Coordinates of C-alpha atoms and ligand atoms in Angstrom, one line a residue:
M1 CA 68.2 108.5 117.1
D2 CA 69.7 111.5 118.8
N3 CA 69.9 111.1 122.6
T4 CA 71.0 114.6 123.2
L5 CA 67.8 115.9 121.7
L6 CA 65.8 113.7 124.1
R7 CA 67.8 115.1 127.0
Q8 CA 67.1 118.7 125.7
L9 CA 63.3 118.2 125.9
P10 CA 62.1 120.4 128.8
K11 CA 60.6 118.7 131.8
V12 CA 56.8 119.1 132.1
D13 CA 56.9 121.3 135.2
R14 CA 59.4 123.8 133.6
L15 CA 57.4 123.9 130.4
L16 CA 54.2 124.6 132.3
S17 CA 55.7 127.6 134.1
A18 CA 56.9 129.2 130.8
P19 CA 55.7 132.8 130.9
E20 CA 54.2 132.8 127.4
L21 CA 51.8 129.9 128.5
G22 CA 50.5 131.9 131.4
E23 CA 47.3 133.0 129.7
L24 CA 46.1 129.4 128.9
P25 CA 43.6 127.7 131.2
D26 CA 45.3 125.1 133.4
T27 CA 43.9 121.9 131.9
L28 CA 44.4 123.1 128.4
R29 CA 48.0 124.1 129.1
A30 CA 48.8 120.8 130.9
D31 CA 47.1 118.6 128.3
T32 CA 48.6 120.4 125.3
A33 CA 52.1 120.4 126.9
R34 CA 51.9 116.7 127.4
R35 CA 50.7 116.1 123.8
V36 CA 53.5 118.3 122.4
L37 CA 56.2 116.6 124.4
D38 CA 54.8 113.2 123.3
E39 CA 54.8 114.4 119.7
L40 CA 58.4 115.6 119.9
R41 CA 59.6 112.4 121.6
T42 CA 58.0 110.3 118.9
G43 CA 59.6 112.5 116.3
I44 CA 63.1 112.2 117.9
L45 CA 62.8 108.4 118.3
A46 CA 61.7 108.1 114.7
G47 CA 64.8 110.1 113.6
E48 CA 62.5 112.8 112.1
L49 CA 63.8 115.7 114.2
T50 CA 67.3 117.1 113.9
A51 CA 66.7 120.1 116.2
L52 CA 64.2 121.1 118.8
P53 CA 61.7 123.8 118.0
D54 CA 60.8 126.6 120.4
V55 CA 58.7 124.2 122.6
P56 CA 56.6 126.8 124.6
A57 CA 55.8 128.6 121.3
L58 CA 54.7 125.2 119.8
V59 CA 52.5 124.5 122.9
L60 CA 50.9 127.9 122.5
L61 CA 50.2 127.4 118.8
R62 CA 48.7 123.9 119.4
A63 CA 46.6 125.2 122.3
K64 CA 45.2 128.1 120.2
A65 CA 44.4 125.7 117.4
R66 CA 42.5 123.4 119.8
Q67 CA 40.4 126.4 121.0
T68 CA 39.7 127.7 117.5
Q69 CA 36.6 126.8 115.5
H70 CA 37.8 125.4 112.2
L71 CA 34.5 125.8 110.2
V72 CA 33.7 129.5 110.1
R73 CA 32.0 132.1 107.9
V74 CA 34.0 133.1 104.8
I75 CA 33.4 136.0 102.4
N76 CA 33.0 134.7 98.8
A77 CA 34.6 137.2 96.5
T78 CA 35.1 134.7 93.7
G79 CA 31.8 135.4 91.9
I80 CA 31.3 131.6 91.7
V81 CA 27.8 131.4 93.2
L82 CA 27.6 127.7 94.1
H83 CA 31.2 127.2 95.1
T84 CA 31.4 123.7 96.5
N85 CA 34.6 124.5 98.5
L86 CA 32.8 127.5 100.1
G87 CA 29.7 125.5 101.1
R88 CA 27.5 126.0 98.0
A89 CA 24.3 128.0 98.7
P90 CA 24.2 130.8 101.3
L91 CA 20.8 130.6 103.0
A92 CA 18.1 133.2 103.0
Q93 CA 17.6 135.2 106.2
A94 CA 14.3 133.4 106.8
A95 CA 16.0 130.0 106.6
C96 CA 18.7 131.1 109.0
E97 CA 16.1 132.2 111.5
A98 CA 14.2 129.0 111.2
V99 CA 17.4 127.0 111.9
H100 CA 18.2 129.1 114.9
A101 CA 14.7 128.7 116.3
V102 CA 14.7 124.9 116.1
A103 CA 18.4 124.5 117.0
S104 CA 18.4 126.6 120.1
G105 CA 15.4 124.9 121.7
Y106 CA 13.0 122.0 121.3
S107 CA 10.8 121.7 118.2
N108 CA 7.7 119.9 116.9
A109 CA 10.0 117.7 114.7
E110 CA 7.6 114.8 115.0
L111 CA 4.7 116.1 117.0
L112 CA 1.3 117.4 115.8
L113 CA 0.7 120.3 118.1
E114 CA -3.1 120.4 117.3
T115 CA -3.7 116.8 118.6
G116 CA -0.6 116.1 120.6
L117 CA -0.1 112.9 118.5
R118 CA 3.0 111.8 116.7
G119 CA 3.5 113.7 113.4
G120 CA 5.7 113.1 110.4
R121 CA 9.2 114.5 110.2
L122 CA 8.7 115.7 106.6
D123 CA 5.3 117.3 107.1
G124 CA 6.7 120.8 106.8
I125 CA 8.3 120.3 103.4
H126 CA 5.6 118.1 101.9
D127 CA 2.9 120.6 101.1
P128 CA 5.2 123.4 99.7
L129 CA 7.0 120.8 97.5
V130 CA 3.7 119.3 96.2
E131 CA 2.3 122.8 95.5
L132 CA 5.4 124.1 93.8
L133 CA 6.1 121.0 91.7
G134 CA 2.5 119.9 91.0
C135 CA 3.4 116.3 92.0
E136 CA 1.6 113.8 94.2
D137 CA 4.2 113.4 96.8
A138 CA 7.8 114.4 97.8
I139 CA 10.4 113.6 100.5
A140 CA 13.9 114.7 101.1
V141 CA 17.1 113.1 102.3
N142 CA 20.7 114.1 103.1
N143 CA 21.8 115.1 99.6
N144 CA 21.0 114.3 96.0
A145 CA 23.7 111.6 95.9
A146 CA 21.7 109.9 98.7
A147 CA 18.4 110.5 96.8
V148 CA 19.8 108.7 93.8
F149 CA 21.1 105.8 95.9
L150 CA 17.8 105.5 97.7
A151 CA 15.7 105.6 94.6
L152 CA 17.8 103.0 92.8
S153 CA 17.8 100.8 95.9
A154 CA 14.1 101.0 96.6
L155 CA 12.9 100.9 92.9
G156 CA 15.7 99.1 91.0
A157 CA 17.3 96.5 93.2
G158 CA 17.4 93.1 91.5
R159 CA 16.1 94.6 88.2
E160 CA 17.6 96.1 85.1
C161 CA 18.0 99.8 84.9
I162 CA 18.4 101.3 81.4
V163 CA 20.8 104.3 81.1
S164 CA 22.4 106.0 78.2
R165 CA 26.2 105.6 77.8
G166 CA 26.3 109.4 77.5
E167 CA 24.9 109.8 81.0
L168 CA 27.1 107.4 83.0
V169 CA 28.7 110.4 84.7
K170 CA 30.9 111.1 87.7
I171 CA 29.5 113.8 89.9
G172 CA 32.4 114.5 92.2
G173 CA 34.5 112.6 94.7
S174 CA 33.8 109.0 94.2
F175 CA 30.1 109.3 93.1
R176 CA 29.9 107.5 89.8
V177 CA 26.5 106.5 88.4
P178 CA 27.7 102.9 87.5
D179 CA 29.2 102.4 90.9
I180 CA 26.2 103.7 92.8
M181 CA 24.0 101.5 90.7
A182 CA 26.0 98.4 91.5
L183 CA 25.9 99.3 95.2
S184 CA 22.1 99.7 95.0
G185 CA 21.6 96.2 93.6
A186 CA 20.2 97.5 90.3
R187 CA 21.7 96.0 87.2
L188 CA 23.0 98.6 84.8
V189 CA 22.0 98.2 81.1
E190 CA 23.9 100.7 79.0
V191 CA 22.4 101.9 75.7
G192 CA 23.5 104.2 72.9
T193 CA 26.8 105.9 72.6
T194 CA 28.7 108.7 74.5
N195 CA 27.4 111.4 72.1
R196 CA 24.2 110.0 70.6
T197 CA 21.4 107.9 72.2
R198 CA 17.9 107.6 70.9
A199 CA 14.6 106.5 72.4
A200 CA 14.7 103.4 70.2
D201 CA 17.9 102.4 71.9
Y202 CA 16.1 102.2 75.2
Q203 CA 13.1 100.5 73.6
R204 CA 15.3 97.7 72.2
A205 CA 16.9 97.2 75.6
V206 CA 13.6 96.5 77.4
T207 CA 13.3 92.9 78.7
E208 CA 11.1 91.1 81.3
D209 CA 13.7 92.1 83.8
T210 CA 13.6 95.8 83.2
G211 CA 12.8 97.7 86.4
L212 CA 13.6 101.3 85.6
V213 CA 14.4 103.7 82.8
M214 CA 16.7 106.4 84.1
R215 CA 17.8 109.8 82.7
V216 CA 20.7 111.7 84.2
H217 CA 21.1 115.4 83.7
P218 CA 24.6 116.5 82.4
S219 CA 25.2 118.8 85.3
N220 CA 28.9 119.3 85.2
F221 CA 29.8 118.9 81.6
K222 CA 28.5 119.6 78.1
V223 CA 28.6 117.4 75.1
V224 CA 28.7 119.5 72.0
G225 CA 28.7 118.8 68.2
F226 CA 27.2 115.6 66.8
T227 CA 24.9 114.8 69.7
E228 CA 21.4 113.5 70.4
R229 CA 19.5 112.7 73.5
P230 CA 15.8 111.7 73.9
T231 CA 13.6 114.1 75.7
T232 CA 12.0 113.3 79.1
A233 CA 8.6 112.8 77.3
E234 CA 10.1 110.3 74.8
L235 CA 11.7 108.3 77.6
A236 CA 8.6 108.4 79.7
E237 CA 6.7 106.9 76.8
V238 CA 9.3 104.0 76.5
A239 CA 9.0 103.4 80.2
A240 CA 5.2 103.5 80.2
S241 CA 5.0 101.0 77.4
A242 CA 7.4 98.7 79.4
R243 CA 5.2 99.4 82.5
V244 CA 8.2 100.6 84.5
P245 CA 8.9 103.9 86.2
M246 CA 11.0 106.6 84.5
I247 CA 13.3 108.4 86.9
E248 CA 15.3 111.5 86.2
D249 CA 18.3 112.7 88.2
L250 CA 18.2 116.4 87.6
G251 CA 21.1 117.3 89.8
S252 CA 20.5 121.0 90.1
G253 CA 16.8 121.3 89.7
A254 CA 15.7 124.9 89.0
M255 CA 12.5 126.1 90.7
V256 CA 12.3 129.4 88.8
P257 CA 12.9 130.1 85.1
G258 CA 15.8 132.1 83.8
L259 CA 18.7 130.2 85.3
G260 CA 20.6 129.4 82.2
D261 CA 18.9 126.6 80.2
E262 CA 18.6 124.4 83.2
P263 CA 15.3 122.5 83.1
M264 CA 12.7 123.4 85.7
V265 CA 11.7 120.5 88.0
A266 CA 8.0 121.1 87.5
D267 CA 8.4 120.9 83.7
V268 CA 10.2 117.6 83.9
L269 CA 7.5 116.2 86.0
R270 CA 4.8 117.5 83.6
D271 CA 6.8 116.0 80.7
G272 CA 6.2 112.6 82.2
A273 CA 9.0 111.7 84.6
D274 CA 7.6 109.5 87.3
L275 CA 10.2 110.5 89.9
V276 CA 12.7 113.3 89.9
L277 CA 15.7 113.8 92.1
F278 CA 17.5 117.1 92.7
S279 CA 19.7 119.0 95.2
G280 CA 18.6 121.4 97.9
D281 CA 21.8 123.5 97.8
K282 CA 22.3 124.0 94.1
L283 CA 19.9 126.2 92.1
L284 CA 17.2 125.8 94.8
G285 CA 19.4 127.9 97.1
G286 CA 18.6 126.0 100.2
P287 CA 20.5 123.7 102.6
Q288 CA 22.3 120.5 101.5
A289 CA 19.5 118.0 100.8
G290 CA 18.3 115.7 98.1
I291 CA 14.6 115.9 97.1
L292 CA 12.6 113.0 95.6
A293 CA 9.4 114.1 94.0
G294 CA 6.8 112.5 91.8
R295 CA 4.3 109.6 91.9
R296 CA 3.1 108.7 95.4
D297 CA 3.7 105.0 95.2
L298 CA 7.3 105.5 94.1
V299 CA 8.0 108.2 96.7
Q300 CA 6.5 106.0 99.4
A301 CA 8.5 103.0 98.3
C302 CA 11.6 105.2 98.9
R303 CA 10.2 106.5 102.2
K304 CA 9.6 103.0 103.5
H305 CA 13.0 101.5 102.4
P306 CA 15.3 100.9 105.4
L307 CA 18.0 103.1 103.8
Y308 CA 15.7 106.1 104.2
R309 CA 16.3 106.1 108.0
A310 CA 20.0 106.2 107.5
L311 CA 19.8 109.1 105.1
R312 CA 17.1 111.2 106.8
L313 CA 17.4 114.9 107.4
D314 CA 18.3 116.6 110.6
K315 CA 15.8 119.1 112.1
M316 CA 18.1 122.1 111.3
V317 CA 18.2 121.2 107.6
L318 CA 14.5 120.5 107.6
A319 CA 13.9 123.9 109.1
A320 CA 16.1 125.6 106.5
L321 CA 14.6 123.7 103.6
E322 CA 11.0 124.4 104.7
A323 CA 11.7 128.1 105.1
T324 CA 13.4 128.3 101.7
L325 CA 10.5 126.4 100.0
R326 CA 8.0 128.7 101.7
L327 CA 9.8 131.7 100.2
Y328 CA 9.1 130.2 96.7
V329 CA 5.5 129.5 97.6
A330 CA 5.1 133.2 98.7
G331 CA 6.8 134.4 95.5
R332 CA 9.6 136.0 97.7
T333 CA 12.4 134.5 95.6
D334 CA 14.2 137.9 95.7
E335 CA 15.1 136.9 99.3
I336 CA 16.9 133.8 98.2
P337 CA 20.5 134.9 97.8
T338 CA 21.6 132.4 95.0
V339 CA 18.6 133.2 92.8
G340 CA 19.5 136.9 92.9
M341 CA 23.2 136.2 92.3
L342 CA 22.5 134.0 89.3
T343 CA 20.1 136.3 87.6
L344 CA 22.1 139.5 88.2
G345 CA 23.7 141.1 85.1
R346 CA 27.2 142.7 85.5
P347 CA 27.6 143.7 89.1
D348 CA 28.3 147.2 90.2
C349 CA 31.9 147.7 91.4
A350 CA 31.6 151.4 92.4
A351 CA 31.3 150.9 96.2
L352 CA 34.3 148.5 96.2
V353 CA 36.4 150.9 94.1
A354 CA 35.5 153.9 96.2
G355 CA 36.4 152.0 99.4
L356 CA 39.7 151.0 98.0
D357 CA 40.7 154.5 97.0
G358 CA 44.2 155.2 98.1
C359 CA 44.9 151.7 99.3
G360 CA 48.3 151.7 97.5
L361 CA 47.3 149.0 94.9
D362 CA 46.5 149.4 91.2
V363 CA 42.7 149.1 91.2
Q364 CA 41.0 148.4 87.9
V365 CA 37.4 147.5 87.0
E366 CA 37.4 144.8 84.3
D367 CA 34.8 142.8 82.4
D368 CA 35.1 139.1 83.1
V369 CA 33.3 135.8 82.7
G370 CA 31.9 134.0 85.8
F371 CA 30.3 130.6 86.2
S372 CA 27.6 129.3 88.5
G373 CA 29.8 126.5 89.8
G374 CA 28.7 123.6 92.1
G375 CA 27.9 121.2 89.2
A376 CA 25.1 123.4 87.8
L377 CA 24.8 125.2 84.5
P378 CA 27.9 123.8 82.8
G379 CA 29.4 126.1 80.3
H380 CA 26.8 128.7 81.1
E381 CA 28.8 131.9 81.3
L382 CA 27.7 134.7 83.5
P383 CA 29.0 138.0 82.1
T384 CA 30.4 139.7 85.1
R385 CA 32.6 142.6 86.2
V386 CA 35.4 142.4 88.7
V387 CA 37.8 144.7 90.6
A388 CA 41.3 143.7 89.7
L389 CA 44.1 144.4 92.2
R390 CA 47.7 144.6 91.0
G391 CA 51.0 145.8 92.5
V392 CA 51.8 143.0 94.9
P393 CA 52.3 139.3 94.1
P394 CA 48.7 138.1 93.7
Q395 CA 49.2 134.8 95.6
D396 CA 50.6 136.7 98.6
L397 CA 47.7 139.1 98.7
A398 CA 45.2 136.2 98.2
H399 CA 46.8 134.4 101.1
A400 CA 46.7 137.4 103.3
L401 CA 43.0 137.9 102.5
R402 CA 42.2 134.2 103.2
T403 CA 43.9 134.0 106.5
R404 CA 42.2 136.9 108.3
S405 CA 38.9 136.9 110.1
P406 CA 36.4 136.9 108.4
A407 CA 38.4 135.3 105.6
V408 CA 38.0 136.8 102.1
V409 CA 38.4 134.3 99.2
P410 CA 39.1 136.0 95.9
R411 CA 40.0 134.6 92.5
V412 CA 43.6 134.9 91.2
A413 CA 43.9 135.3 87.4
R414 CA 45.7 137.6 84.9
D415 CA 48.4 138.2 87.4
A416 CA 45.9 140.0 89.7
V417 CA 43.6 139.4 92.6
L418 CA 40.0 139.6 91.3
L419 CA 37.1 140.6 93.5
D420 CA 33.7 139.9 92.0
P421 CA 30.8 141.7 93.9
R422 CA 28.3 139.2 92.5
T423 CA 28.7 136.8 95.5
L424 CA 29.1 139.4 98.2
L425 CA 26.2 139.5 100.6
P426 CA 24.7 142.7 102.1
G427 CA 27.3 144.4 104.3
E428 CA 30.3 142.4 103.1
I429 CA 31.7 145.1 100.9
D430 CA 33.0 146.9 104.0
D431 CA 34.6 143.7 105.3
V432 CA 36.4 143.2 101.9
V433 CA 37.6 146.8 101.9
A434 CA 38.9 146.5 105.4
A435 CA 40.6 143.2 104.5
V436 CA 42.4 144.5 101.5
R437 CA 43.5 147.6 103.4
Q438 CA 44.9 145.6 106.3
A439 CA 46.5 143.1 104.0
T440 CA 48.4 145.8 102.1
I441 CA 49.4 147.7 105.3
A442 CA 50.6 144.4 106.8
R443 CA 53.0 143.9 104.0
Ligands
LIG501 C1 25.2 117.4 92.0 C2 24.6 116.2 91.4 C3 24.3 115.0 92.2 C4 24.8 115.0 93.6 O1 24.0 115.9 94.3 P1 24.5 116.3 95.8 O2 23.4 117.1 96.3 O3 25.7 117.1 95.6 O4 24.7 115.1 96.5 C5 23.8 113.9 91.6 N1 23.4 113.9 90.3 C6 23.6 115.0 89.5 C7 23.2 114.9 88.0 C8 24.2 116.2 90.0 O5 24.4 117.2 89.2

């Protein structure tokens, strides 16, 4: 421990009167100064500090950080449409307006305006989902991971749940199908092999204790070569003969055709799945949510399970989800940003190139390959076109773009910063151009 360092620490009064802290509100300045002095004292006592930093400057930095919103809008120039680190799906304008309306005031979240009686929280999403999917009933919870957990808990606890060894996947973070099944109380019965599983394998595994047959969509990987996997219809038949439900975790869940070879939710239900589970913020292009749709008795068993209350949706998410679903009902899918981005051919780079004329960098338009991202359409390549910037160290330029406001997140590859217009929203080209110009001037 260095006593001289402790003695060098400025007294609170002197620190508070430092001219560079003059612009801070009194309480913020006093509170931050005290925290910084505590932090430095702890560092000195622990022997971690060998010299004092510029203390007023550190107070100013910490105070600014405390006043600054961490979660902010970012411009996605990566071309990866469902970028998990960038918040997955950007919402449609109508969805944003619906969120604003219910968030900035009160709402009829659980009130029937016609009668003045209590209404259901999910009333607004029920009808559009049932209409779009042709199913008996549907509910939604916090995300698809929650939907899987809820379905297994409500329908499979204490019973055997038959799953193919090729589908015991890990989705991300710590969400693994076998773990989630153990947590739900369902007993996992594995059948088949990693690459090949047949309907007969499921059939042979049926016992008196069977409670569910489950199929999991390979959302974030692809098994190629010597592979076999029963269809939804074949598994639905096995489940029906065993008199148990067949549930399918679709992960992404496409609502419109043409998104790679991703199965459409309505088709899977028509093929005989009794209950399907899918995300709100993958191919649907809505807010983070997990939708459970299918047979009424199964949906209602999930709805009535105590876990439902712990996983239920907030009014802002419900507003965004309902508005997005109503765009599908009205056939206005061109207003859903992710649908447009995923079905676009090679994007036009002309506006970006024109804006960057004379910026001092080497600007090239190059063909490239993009991906949808976000655990959807694995291996499905999106032929794309990017603006490649060279002439400065790409990591430095990328850092400069990320750390301004609004932040611009590009891709870095081939010793260049790559800007893909696919994921730029209306009006963002000007922001990107301004960001690149400022970043290059600042160097
Ligand atoms: C993405 C995915 C999940 C998890 O969905 P979230 O909405 O991200 O919670 C579960 N299962 C499959 C097959 C998925 O692809």
